[in-house]
Amino acid sequence: MKPSLHLSMDADPALPDPDADSDRVDLRSLVQHLWRRRWVAIGAAVAGAALAFSASSLVTPRYTARASVMLDARSVQVLSSDNVLSELNLNNPLLDTEAAVLRSNLLLERVVQSLAPEELALLDPSMAPVDPGWSDWLFGSQAAEPVAEEIANGEDRQMRRLVNALRQSITVYREGQSYVISVSVETENAALSTDIANTLIDEYIGSQIESRTAAVSGAATFLSGRVDEMRGTVEAAESAVEQFKIEQLALDGMSLDTMSQQLLGLSTQLALSRADLSAAQATSSQIEQVIAEKGIEAASELLSSAFVLSLRERLSEAQRQDADLATQLGPEHPDRQRLRASIALVTKDLADEVRKIVAQLKNDVAVGELRVKSLQDSVADLESRVADVSRASLELRQLEREATAVRGSYELMLSRLNETQSSQQFQRADARVVEKAVVPGAPSAPRTSLFTALGGATGLSLGVLALFLLEMTIVGYARKADVERATGLSVLGILPRGRWQTPRQMLQAMADHPYQSFTEQVRNLRTTLALRSTRSLRSGVFGGQSVLITSSIPGEGKTSTAIAFAHVEALAGKSVVLVDFDARRSNLASELGYAEGRGDLAACLRGICTVEDAVQRPEGLRFSLLTTLRPDPGLVDETTPERITALFDALKARFQVVVVDSPPVLVVSDTLLIARHVDAVVVLVKQGTTRRQALRDALKRLGETSARPAGLVISIVDPHDVDEAYGVNGSYEIRT
């Protein structure tokens, strides 16, 4: 027996630590993986765009018309007085209120009444064709529940229906922080949208003018009634004043004004009389005092009478002459006697005249006293009468004040009435139209382009999200580094997914394209195992090489891999035999044309035939085949280890390479028995499918049998992942 060649991984120093970077996420690799599957996201985007386009195309086009009004804080001041209606104090609450008024049912009813019957027919929901919705298809058509309050009148029901439809088609909004309020109307008819928008704005402006006109008219009516009422009040107040004056004049004989004037005149006369009396009394007293002390002649000097002055001059002249004569003549001289007689006569006349003047002064004083007394009595009597009249005129003054107050209110009310009647013809709305609605040239909804783009973006987002979730939630291993990091074993090859269905189709594809990616990866696996075989030969171990290809669970491509590996080894000029130990569900006999001859694998292991009798080379194959003709579940259990060893020794003696296709490790225990007799064990890991725990359990079970795997092979891999793993930017395949 030739010594067996056992390939061990113990000498491989490049194995990574299974726990190293276990939590690291390779973003670049993740992005590249998503990019390779970009057609899935692009397909989702195209599907979303097509779905959105189809859905929007089925929607009835709707047209939007827009009109705008501006609330104007400026006013036209024609009259100088205050307005009957105050101007708007524009602020945010007021603007919101006006926007709400534009949506009120009262204003919408006016719009409905202004529209033509044919326009109302387009707006009325009851006139529209009824299409069953998706809820009707699912749950059946259901009658609408009656409202809480039934409207008996048909016209009221129609008005309510039209107002609701109109409200649903209207959007009122404020243009930013400006005073402009826009009304947008969306219906299925372009002209109808325009008419509704313009009519709504016109009715809004008209309602403001009507409201202001009605308010001013009401104020004018109120003022007219009030003026008529106050006119009678003013007349009554003035009549009461005049009547009181007439009654007072009849009672007192004169008015208070006349009495006051008379009292003023008498008071003036009394003052003058008192002054004259005081002067006369002073003069009389002074003269009497001078007469008593110095005589009448001395008193004459105080008098200013012309006669007294002439007498004094005569007396003075006579005394001067007598003095002149006294220097020349004696007292007895006749001239002096005549002068003395003349002086005595003048003195006597002067004394008489002074006595007359003094008597006259005394008489004047007596008369003055009588006059003053009379004037005092008259003034006192008149003052008493004035006081009585003044006390009686308090009521008159009160009546006059009332009349004045009523007259002022009447004049103010009359002036306000005139201004109100003038302003009644000059009323303007608080808002003005700044933009009229025009007929839209294109529908505003549905926005097919926007919906298509949105559908495409949504589909693309969902596609990318699906790819990302699929990548992040993958149950197995997606990349080579993940497998090596988790198991501590080297990945010997990455086999891309092929488009064949049977082993024959695979072999035909490999023959047609001998340098395709799948074939090259199988060659890479073969080369890796061959290099390790060379290291073993240098150590002095000789003999054929046996390779067992298995997996942890079914469906991971181990049979296809075994066939491809045998085919590539045969292409290299080696003698190769493929041994199918999957006796429970083997179908290679039928697939590859293993004919029923002198024996099969079961007969060989039971000693019924020799290896030479059981091994066949089906037509079209480059390698030999040893399999069972029919399922034989108990074949390995009934075979002793010595017979299996003898089988492999015989095969190695005849063939350079023995490829063993075994059952999955976790499903059938036959693999654990066979793995002890082969030189190398290769475990397949299906990309993204083989569960991590399943692979760990399979490797553990193989390790317990001292059959450490030579390495792992990732099977059924996305071809793009193979390109990424080896940095392939284009096809390196040689076309034949």
XYZ file of C-alpha atoms in Angstrom:
736
model
C 0.000 0.000 0.000
C 1.334 3.395 -0.936
C 1.422 5.941 1.780
C -1.480 8.410 1.630
C -1.040 12.054 0.988
C -2.778 14.048 3.747
C -3.082 17.787 3.200
C -3.086 19.673 6.474
C -3.747 23.336 7.116
C -1.587 23.417 10.205
C 1.319 24.770 8.217
C -0.633 27.762 6.910
C 0.580 30.752 8.857
C -1.733 33.265 7.164
C -4.978 32.276 8.817
C -6.756 35.327 10.290
C -7.985 35.542 13.828
C -11.688 34.570 13.923
C -12.426 37.298 16.459
C -10.456 40.057 14.765
C -12.569 43.021 13.577
C -15.775 41.031 14.142
C -17.726 44.251 14.607
C -16.166 46.194 11.738
C -18.385 47.147 8.801
C -16.668 47.564 5.460
C -18.659 50.475 4.052
C -16.785 50.501 0.798
C -17.506 46.843 0.243
C -21.128 47.376 1.237
C -21.517 50.235 -1.228
C -19.845 48.265 -3.972
C -22.115 45.318 -3.245
C -25.146 47.548 -3.520
C -23.768 49.099 -6.700
C -23.433 45.692 -8.306
C -27.118 45.144 -7.721
C -28.037 48.610 -8.919
C -30.291 47.164 -11.573
C -32.618 45.967 -8.834
C -32.948 49.523 -7.520
C -33.185 50.878 -11.069
C -35.885 48.331 -11.839
C -37.754 49.346 -8.692
C -37.433 52.997 -9.739
C -38.725 52.244 -13.235
C -41.581 50.195 -11.793
C -42.448 52.958 -9.318
C -42.330 55.589 -12.067
C -44.478 53.443 -14.366
C -46.967 52.788 -11.595
C -47.136 56.463 -10.663
C -47.471 57.461 -14.318
C -50.261 54.946 -14.858
C -52.067 56.009 -11.702
C -51.775 59.725 -12.497
C -52.878 59.118 -16.084
C -56.096 57.563 -14.825
C -56.920 60.588 -12.686
C -59.211 63.178 -14.231
C -57.240 66.372 -15.000
C -57.996 69.336 -12.760
C -57.354 72.992 -13.529
C -56.410 75.673 -11.043
C -57.120 79.388 -11.381
C -55.912 82.009 -8.919
C -57.105 85.498 -8.080
C -55.776 87.875 -5.419
C -57.045 90.802 -3.374
C -55.127 93.231 -1.213
C -56.476 94.676 2.008
C -55.836 98.401 1.668
C -55.159 100.422 4.813
C -55.190 103.713 2.875
C -58.387 105.790 2.825
C -59.761 108.589 0.687
C -60.567 111.426 3.141
C -63.174 113.641 1.476
C -64.840 114.921 4.645
C -62.816 116.427 7.449
C -64.756 114.723 10.239
C -64.428 111.125 11.423
C -65.793 108.368 9.218
C -69.030 106.597 10.055
C -67.133 103.282 9.702
C -63.578 103.236 10.996
C -60.771 102.174 8.679
C -59.099 98.749 9.012
C -56.241 98.346 11.451
C -54.380 95.673 9.507
C -52.785 92.950 11.632
C -52.415 89.182 11.512
C -55.711 88.347 13.291
C -57.607 90.650 10.916
C -55.969 89.087 7.852
C -56.818 85.604 9.126
C -60.392 86.766 9.707
C -60.725 88.068 6.161
C -59.329 84.785 4.833
C -61.972 82.933 6.855
C -64.678 85.237 5.425
C -63.609 84.206 1.923
C -64.417 80.592 2.897
C -67.694 81.376 4.669
C -70.861 79.683 3.455
C -72.701 83.013 3.153
C -70.191 84.294 0.618
C -70.089 80.927 -1.172
C -73.894 80.953 -1.454
C -73.674 84.307 -3.218
C -71.105 82.818 -5.587
C -73.393 79.859 -6.303
C -76.278 82.229 -7.007
C -74.083 84.201 -9.428
C -72.951 81.187 -11.482
C -74.762 80.057 -14.593
C -76.846 76.842 -14.484
C -74.459 75.024 -16.833
C -71.560 75.905 -14.522
C -73.482 74.682 -11.507
C -74.096 71.397 -13.313
C -70.312 70.978 -13.675
C -69.841 71.770 -10.001
C -72.701 69.675 -8.587
C -71.385 66.308 -7.295
C -74.752 64.688 -7.880
C -74.389 65.312 -11.626
C -70.976 63.610 -11.828
C -70.758 59.934 -12.924
C -70.317 57.565 -10.013
C -67.282 55.283 -10.233
C -66.985 52.526 -7.647
C -63.948 52.979 -5.488
C -61.604 50.312 -4.220
C -63.539 50.157 -0.963
C -66.704 49.348 -2.916
C -64.900 46.533 -4.710
C -63.606 45.131 -1.438
C -66.546 45.666 0.888
C -69.392 46.291 -1.497
C -71.354 49.450 -2.051
C -72.752 50.914 1.152
C -75.440 53.526 1.381
C -74.482 56.750 3.083
C -75.836 57.192 6.564
C -78.455 59.934 6.919
C -77.324 63.184 8.435
C -78.509 64.233 11.867
C -80.802 66.969 10.524
C -82.661 66.245 7.297
C -83.187 69.227 4.991
C -86.732 69.172 3.691
C -86.419 71.697 0.913
C -84.806 70.392 -2.267
C -83.323 73.780 -3.125
C -81.710 73.965 0.298
C -80.226 70.520 -0.201
C -78.835 71.525 -3.575
C -77.430 74.777 -2.189
C -75.782 72.933 0.669
C -74.332 70.378 -1.727
C -72.997 73.043 -4.073
C -71.510 75.071 -1.207
C -69.714 71.987 0.123
C -68.377 71.151 -3.342
C -67.276 74.755 -3.823
C -65.553 74.840 -0.438
C -63.621 71.663 -1.241
C -62.328 73.161 -4.483
C -61.257 76.494 -2.943
C -57.999 77.221 -1.176
C -57.516 80.604 0.513
C -54.050 81.579 1.683
C -52.013 84.629 2.523
C -49.047 85.617 0.383
C -46.236 85.486 2.936
C -46.353 88.410 5.376
C -48.021 90.769 2.908
C -51.570 92.146 2.869
C -52.399 90.081 -0.224
C -54.852 87.164 0.089
C -55.027 84.719 -2.809
C -57.897 82.434 -3.762
C -57.046 79.264 -5.659
C -59.870 77.274 -7.279
C -59.326 73.765 -8.625
C -61.999 72.021 -10.702
C -62.165 69.697 -13.673
C -63.038 72.578 -16.021
C -60.574 75.386 -16.711
C -63.217 78.027 -17.489
C -65.219 77.052 -14.407
C -62.181 77.474 -12.154
C -61.568 80.927 -13.616
C -65.210 82.019 -13.262
C -65.431 80.796 -9.680
C -62.213 82.569 -8.656
C -63.224 85.880 -10.247
C -66.809 85.618 -9.013
C -65.664 84.892 -5.466
C -63.389 87.940 -5.469
C -66.091 90.171 -6.985
C -68.689 88.975 -4.480
C -66.226 89.548 -1.651
C -65.598 93.134 -2.799
C -69.338 93.651 -3.402
C -70.234 92.304 0.030
C -67.825 94.761 1.629
C -69.345 97.691 -0.259
C -72.883 96.530 0.543
C -71.991 96.076 4.185
C -70.486 99.543 4.427
C -73.368 101.112 2.497
C -75.909 99.363 4.703
C -74.072 100.501 7.813
C -73.957 104.123 6.600
C -77.627 103.970 5.560
C -78.554 102.653 8.977
C -76.547 105.421 10.593
C -78.229 108.029 8.376
C -81.674 106.654 9.250
C -80.839 106.701 12.935
C -79.478 110.257 12.710
C -82.554 111.459 10.791
C -84.883 110.145 13.472
C -82.696 111.570 16.166
C -82.578 115.005 14.469
C -86.370 115.078 14.173
C -86.699 114.126 17.821
C -84.177 116.725 18.970
C -85.753 119.451 16.812
C -88.915 119.216 18.880
C -86.873 119.183 22.072
C -85.022 122.362 21.064
C -88.243 124.125 20.169
C -89.818 123.160 23.479
C -86.766 124.361 25.449
C -86.617 127.714 23.674
C -90.396 128.184 24.052
C -90.073 127.556 27.796
C -87.373 130.266 28.030
C -89.451 132.835 26.136
C -92.600 132.025 28.097
C -90.772 132.474 31.374
C -89.440 135.864 30.216
C -92.943 137.028 29.259
C -94.380 135.968 32.595
C -91.540 137.679 34.498
C -91.962 140.934 32.520
C -95.684 140.945 33.187
C -95.055 140.409 36.883
C -92.197 142.912 37.440
C -93.029 145.500 34.792
C -89.599 145.422 33.335
C -86.915 142.962 32.662
C -83.909 142.294 34.791
C -81.685 143.968 32.250
C -83.705 147.173 32.394
C -83.667 147.146 36.180
C -79.960 146.614 36.150
C -79.456 149.570 33.848
C -81.680 151.782 35.994
C -79.868 150.674 39.128
C -76.574 151.533 37.503
C -77.863 155.048 36.590
C -79.254 155.721 40.048
C -76.072 154.506 41.656
C -74.103 156.900 39.488
C -76.393 159.825 40.358
C -76.191 158.948 44.042
C -72.452 159.009 43.919
C -72.406 162.400 42.188
C -74.952 163.828 44.605
C -72.970 162.662 47.553
C -69.894 164.266 46.097
C -71.708 167.609 45.551
C -73.173 167.458 49.061
C -69.806 166.810 50.588
C -68.300 169.757 48.670
C -71.126 172.115 49.663
C -70.941 171.082 53.325
C -67.194 171.602 53.372
C -67.436 175.029 51.782
C -70.251 176.145 54.126
C -68.452 174.941 57.219
C -65.224 176.658 56.209
C -66.919 179.995 55.507
C -68.839 179.933 58.780
C -65.631 179.143 60.646
C -63.757 182.055 58.960
C -66.696 184.418 59.661
C -66.703 183.370 63.274
C -62.954 183.799 63.641
C -62.028 186.639 61.243
C -65.177 188.219 60.168
C -67.193 188.530 57.044
C -64.519 190.383 55.118
C -62.078 187.534 55.646
C -64.752 185.072 54.624
C -65.293 186.947 51.379
C -61.829 185.959 50.331
C -63.019 182.335 50.263
C -65.875 183.089 47.903
C -65.489 183.110 44.178
C -68.668 185.029 43.341
C -68.211 187.762 40.728
C -70.197 190.269 42.762
C -68.157 189.526 45.845
C -65.003 189.959 43.853
C -66.177 193.344 42.503
C -67.142 194.524 46.006
C -63.784 193.466 47.299
C -62.088 195.379 44.515
C -64.145 198.547 45.287
C -63.402 198.144 48.962
C -59.737 197.701 48.287
C -59.644 200.716 45.977
C -61.461 202.964 48.516
C -59.125 201.869 51.293
C -56.087 202.610 49.053
C -57.418 206.105 48.295
C -58.096 206.738 51.954
C -54.602 205.686 52.763
C -53.230 208.038 50.165
C -55.298 210.936 51.457
C -54.360 210.212 55.034
C -50.836 211.275 54.232
C -52.065 214.688 53.182
C -55.402 215.309 54.903
C -56.753 214.879 58.341
C -59.539 212.543 59.364
C -62.048 215.267 59.280
C -61.436 216.214 55.755
C -64.586 215.847 53.674
C -62.859 213.739 51.078
C -61.730 211.356 53.719
C -65.174 211.346 55.291
C -66.714 210.642 51.906
C -64.235 207.819 51.387
C -64.965 206.410 54.843
C -68.723 206.517 54.094
C -68.091 204.756 50.770
C -65.918 202.153 52.499
C -68.633 201.547 55.097
C -71.262 201.174 52.401
C -69.126 198.690 50.384
C -68.336 196.788 53.548
C -71.979 196.568 54.376
C -72.815 195.340 50.855
C -69.991 192.826 51.036
C -71.225 191.502 54.366
C -74.754 191.237 53.056
C -73.550 189.430 49.953
C -71.462 187.017 52.019
C -74.436 186.369 54.266
C -76.546 185.659 51.200
C -73.958 183.255 49.774
C -73.631 181.491 53.113
C -77.414 181.197 53.306
C -77.435 179.894 49.765
C -74.738 177.349 50.663
C -76.757 176.162 53.606
C -79.779 175.829 51.366
C -77.722 173.883 48.817
C -76.509 171.552 51.561
C -80.061 170.938 52.682
C -81.187 170.299 49.127
C -78.208 168.009 48.541
C -79.017 166.047 51.633
C -82.596 165.658 50.475
C -81.433 164.573 47.009
C -78.949 162.065 48.421
C -81.627 160.734 50.711
C -84.052 160.384 47.824
C -81.478 158.687 45.616
C -80.517 156.328 48.438
C -84.128 155.334 48.866
C -84.541 154.802 45.108
C -81.364 152.714 44.859
C -82.348 150.593 47.849
C -85.802 150.018 46.425
C -84.422 149.161 42.989
C -81.783 146.840 44.498
C -84.511 145.029 46.365
C -86.489 144.629 43.186
C -83.372 143.455 41.261
C -82.650 140.900 43.965
C -86.207 139.632 43.772
C -86.025 139.447 39.985
C -82.589 137.733 40.132
C -83.895 135.088 42.482
C -86.795 134.535 40.163
C -84.486 134.363 37.098
C -82.535 131.314 38.399
C -85.145 129.144 36.776
C -84.791 131.228 33.627
C -81.033 130.672 33.499
C -81.537 126.941 34.031
C -84.018 126.881 31.175
C -81.574 128.826 29.021
C -78.740 126.393 29.824
C -80.946 123.450 28.951
C -81.986 125.117 25.753
C -78.329 125.863 24.904
C -77.256 122.269 25.564
C -80.102 120.826 23.525
C -79.401 123.313 20.751
C -75.692 122.302 20.666
C -76.515 118.587 20.488
C -79.064 119.291 17.813
C -76.591 121.283 15.727
C -73.922 118.538 16.116
C -76.395 115.822 15.179
C -77.621 117.839 12.228
C -74.044 118.382 11.032
C -73.296 114.634 11.421
C -76.456 113.779 9.488
C -75.416 116.010 6.611
C -71.936 114.435 6.498
C -73.316 110.905 6.708
C -75.757 111.570 3.890
C -72.884 112.942 1.843
C -70.614 109.946 2.540
C -73.444 107.508 1.780
C -72.827 108.031 -1.916
C -69.060 107.581 -1.593
C -68.320 104.124 -0.145
C -65.364 101.931 -1.085
C -64.359 98.399 -0.077
C -61.553 97.649 2.355
C -59.920 95.447 -0.302
C -59.133 95.827 -3.957
C -58.405 93.303 -6.682
C -54.724 93.045 -7.542
C -54.868 89.956 -9.775
C -57.691 88.565 -11.865
C -57.884 84.856 -12.572
C -57.096 83.800 -16.133
C -58.003 80.546 -17.832
C -55.193 78.043 -17.119
C -53.493 76.673 -20.191
C -52.557 73.324 -18.643
C -53.966 71.134 -15.884
C -52.519 71.617 -12.420
C -53.332 68.098 -11.291
C -52.394 65.427 -11.642
C -48.837 66.547 -12.201
C -47.844 63.515 -14.193
C -44.176 64.423 -14.482
C -43.892 65.184 -10.793
C -45.782 62.039 -9.785
C -43.691 59.970 -12.177
C -40.483 61.410 -10.762
C -41.796 60.947 -7.235
C -42.805 57.376 -8.013
C -39.397 56.717 -9.511
C -37.665 58.241 -6.497
C -39.871 56.243 -4.151
C -39.212 53.043 -6.086
C -35.504 53.768 -6.106
C -35.536 54.446 -2.371
C -37.476 51.268 -1.675
C -35.156 49.306 -3.944
C -32.056 50.659 -2.239
C -33.638 50.084 1.154
C -34.555 46.531 0.196
C -31.023 45.867 -1.030
C -29.575 47.414 2.100
C -31.857 45.412 4.389
C -31.166 42.282 2.392
C -27.460 42.890 2.686
C -27.550 43.729 6.384
C -29.919 40.933 7.347
C -28.225 38.198 5.347
C -28.282 34.946 7.334
C -25.033 33.548 5.926
C -21.750 34.823 4.617
C -21.644 37.300 1.788
C -17.909 37.886 1.396
C -14.698 35.940 1.584
C -13.325 37.977 4.476
C -16.445 37.245 6.544
C -16.006 33.496 6.139
C -12.302 33.510 6.933
C -12.799 35.801 9.918
C -15.549 33.590 11.329
C -13.976 30.158 10.751
C -10.241 30.726 10.791
C -9.925 28.744 7.536
C -8.736 29.940 4.193
C -11.143 30.312 1.293
C -9.635 28.227 -1.479
C -12.004 29.363 -4.191
C -15.037 31.419 -5.067
C -17.314 29.685 -7.552
C -19.724 31.980 -9.404
C -23.300 31.049 -10.103
C -23.939 29.443 -13.483
C -27.017 29.345 -15.686
C -27.149 25.585 -16.205
C -29.701 23.193 -14.760
C -28.003 19.782 -15.073
C -24.414 18.450 -14.783
C -24.333 17.782 -18.514
C -25.286 21.390 -19.245
C -22.526 22.556 -16.896
C -19.922 20.394 -18.603
C -21.100 21.571 -21.999
C -20.807 25.202 -20.904
C -17.309 24.554 -19.584
C -16.392 22.935 -22.887
C -17.887 25.796 -24.919
C -16.208 28.467 -22.797
C -13.156 26.861 -21.224
C -11.911 30.165 -19.834
C -15.066 31.499 -18.292
C -15.048 32.735 -14.689
C -16.505 29.532 -13.236
C -13.896 27.323 -14.935
C -11.090 29.660 -13.901
C -12.221 29.555 -10.291
C -12.289 25.751 -10.352
C -8.772 25.833 -11.800
C -7.797 28.173 -8.965
C -9.127 25.615 -6.464
C -7.254 22.827 -8.228
C -4.020 24.864 -8.279
C -4.255 25.678 -4.573
C -4.729 22.038 -3.655
C -1.921 21.053 -6.046
C 0.503 23.476 -4.420
C -0.234 22.047 -1.024
C 0.201 18.569 -2.465
C 3.648 19.617 -3.711
C 4.694 20.679 -0.218
C 3.626 17.248 1.063
C 5.635 15.432 -1.669
C 8.727 17.366 -0.664
C 8.250 15.943 2.828
C 8.567 12.395 1.452
C 4.958 11.312 1.179
C 3.947 9.743 -2.181
C 0.700 8.494 -3.781
C -2.473 9.699 -5.481
C -4.495 12.576 -4.083
C -8.019 12.177 -2.745
C -10.235 15.184 -2.217
C -13.607 15.075 -0.465
C -16.058 17.800 -1.350
C -18.936 18.296 1.085
C -21.157 20.953 2.667
C -22.972 21.549 5.916
C -26.495 21.391 4.458
C -27.998 20.320 1.106
C -28.295 22.614 -1.879
C -24.888 24.260 -1.648
C -23.579 22.954 -5.015
C -21.203 20.241 -3.792
C -22.103 17.761 -6.576
C -21.642 20.381 -9.312
C -18.374 21.456 -7.711
C -17.128 17.860 -7.541
C -17.983 17.242 -11.193
C -16.358 20.523 -12.284
C -13.258 19.806 -10.195
C -12.914 16.349 -11.725
C -13.376 17.813 -15.207
C -10.685 20.450 -14.689
C -8.255 17.898 -13.270
C -8.874 15.719 -16.305
C -8.273 18.689 -18.605
C -4.861 19.015 -16.946
C -3.966 15.539 -18.239
C -4.500 13.650 -15.030
C -6.411 10.439 -14.554
C -9.407 11.310 -12.429
C -12.229 9.347 -10.891
C -15.354 10.857 -9.312
C -16.700 8.745 -6.439
C -20.309 9.465 -5.484
C -20.764 8.532 -1.817
C -24.144 10.265 -1.595
C -25.875 6.873 -1.684
C -29.142 8.136 -0.211
C -30.158 10.444 -3.069
C -27.594 9.976 -5.818
C -28.698 10.832 -9.343
C -25.335 10.967 -11.107
C -25.966 7.583 -12.688
C -28.851 8.940 -14.696
C -27.421 12.419 -15.182
C -23.999 11.354 -16.460
C -24.950 8.071 -18.121
C -23.502 5.566 -15.640
C -24.598 2.293 -17.241
C -25.597 -0.831 -15.374
C -22.698 -3.272 -15.853
C -20.794 -5.708 -13.745
C -21.175 -3.648 -10.554
C -21.354 -0.265 -8.868
C -20.032 1.421 -5.708
C -22.335 -0.603 -3.477
C -21.241 -3.870 -5.020
C -17.602 -2.878 -4.788
C -17.827 -2.037 -1.067
C -19.679 -5.267 -0.346
C -17.001 -7.259 -2.180
C -19.234 -8.416 -4.966
C -17.044 -6.880 -7.671
C -13.685 -5.241 -8.015
C -12.895 -1.595 -8.428
C -12.023 -2.139 -12.069
C -15.475 -3.662 -12.655
C -17.322 -0.820 -10.963
C -15.479 2.204 -12.407
C -16.863 3.485 -15.711
C -16.178 6.411 -18.055
C -19.516 7.563 -19.491
C -19.582 8.886 -23.016
C -18.494 12.522 -23.330
C -16.739 12.677 -19.959
C -13.009 13.209 -19.429
C -13.068 11.519 -16.020
C -14.205 8.160 -14.692
C -17.219 7.698 -12.449
C -17.959 5.413 -9.516
C -21.475 5.697 -8.120
C -24.509 3.673 -7.133
C -27.156 2.703 -9.620
C -29.956 3.191 -7.119
C -30.315 4.748 -3.635
C -28.707 2.671 -0.879
C -29.050 4.517 2.512
C -27.283 1.888 4.596
C -24.277 1.420 2.359
C -21.653 3.199 4.495
C -23.057 1.865 7.750
C -22.801 -1.696 6.466
C -19.251 -1.184 5.225
C -16.254 -1.620 7.494
C -13.499 1.019 7.669
C -11.068 -1.519 6.231
C -13.109 -1.906 3.049
C -13.318 1.876 2.657
C -9.567 2.126 3.136
C -9.013 -0.651 0.619
C -11.317 1.132 -1.837
C -9.379 4.370 -1.641
C -6.065 2.558 -1.853
C -7.219 0.812 -5.008
C -8.494 4.057 -6.528
C -5.296 5.951 -5.691
C -3.248 3.197 -7.225
C -5.134 3.550 -10.488
C -5.972 7.274 -10.602
C -3.927 10.359 -9.851
C -6.865 12.249 -8.403
C -9.829 10.811 -6.543
C -12.709 13.267 -6.139
C -15.322 12.277 -3.558
C -18.850 13.710 -3.554
C -20.227 13.132 -0.038
C -23.541 13.928 1.665
C -23.969 17.096 3.760
C -22.221 16.838 7.128
C -25.160 17.874 9.267
C -27.703 15.731 7.421
C -25.941 12.394 6.949
C -23.211 10.950 9.171
C -21.575 9.054 6.257
C -19.327 12.017 5.536
C -17.708 11.824 8.971
C -16.751 8.170 8.315
C -15.437 8.858 4.820
C -13.504 12.016 5.776
C -10.972 9.906 7.750
C -9.845 8.127 4.580
C -9.217 11.110 2.269
C -6.255 13.423 1.937
C -8.123 16.699 1.813
C -11.564 17.879 2.817
C -13.116 20.885 1.103
C -16.295 22.354 2.631
C -18.650 24.402 0.449
C -20.383 27.508 1.765
C -23.227 28.903 -0.296
C -23.097 32.690 -0.451
C -25.728 34.337 1.735
C -27.562 31.059 2.413
C -25.449 28.798 4.604
C -26.249 29.742 8.157
C -23.323 30.642 10.325
C -24.258 28.231 13.059
C -24.650 25.405 10.545
C -21.141 25.982 9.175
C -19.668 26.150 12.664
C -21.409 22.917 13.638
C -20.213 21.150 10.483
C -16.603 22.229 11.010
C -16.817 21.201 14.637
C -18.062 17.743 13.733
C -15.342 17.346 11.125
C -12.766 18.455 13.631
C -13.939 15.865 16.111
C -13.078 13.162 13.531
C -9.548 14.580 13.117
C -10.487 15.518 9.533
C -9.594 19.170 9.559
C -10.784 20.767 6.293
C -8.120 21.928 3.892
C -10.191 25.021 3.264
C -13.506 26.426 2.251
C -15.078 27.165 -1.087
C -17.787 29.806 -1.452
C -20.272 28.480 -3.983
C -23.124 29.865 -6.065
C -21.657 33.373 -5.786
C -22.892 36.418 -7.638
C -20.508 36.837 -10.589
C -19.986 40.491 -9.654
C -18.743 39.446 -6.234
C -16.097 37.302 -7.917
C -14.955 40.318 -9.926
C -14.786 42.412 -6.769
C -12.818 39.780 -4.869
C -10.073 39.699 -7.492
C -10.221 43.262 -8.758
C -11.493 42.345 -12.228
C -12.579 45.410 -14.178
C -13.475 43.629 -17.411
C -13.787 40.228 -18.968
C -10.568 38.277 -19.230
C -12.207 35.416 -21.030
C -10.754 34.271 -24.331
C -13.517 33.967 -26.896
C -13.286 30.918 -29.218
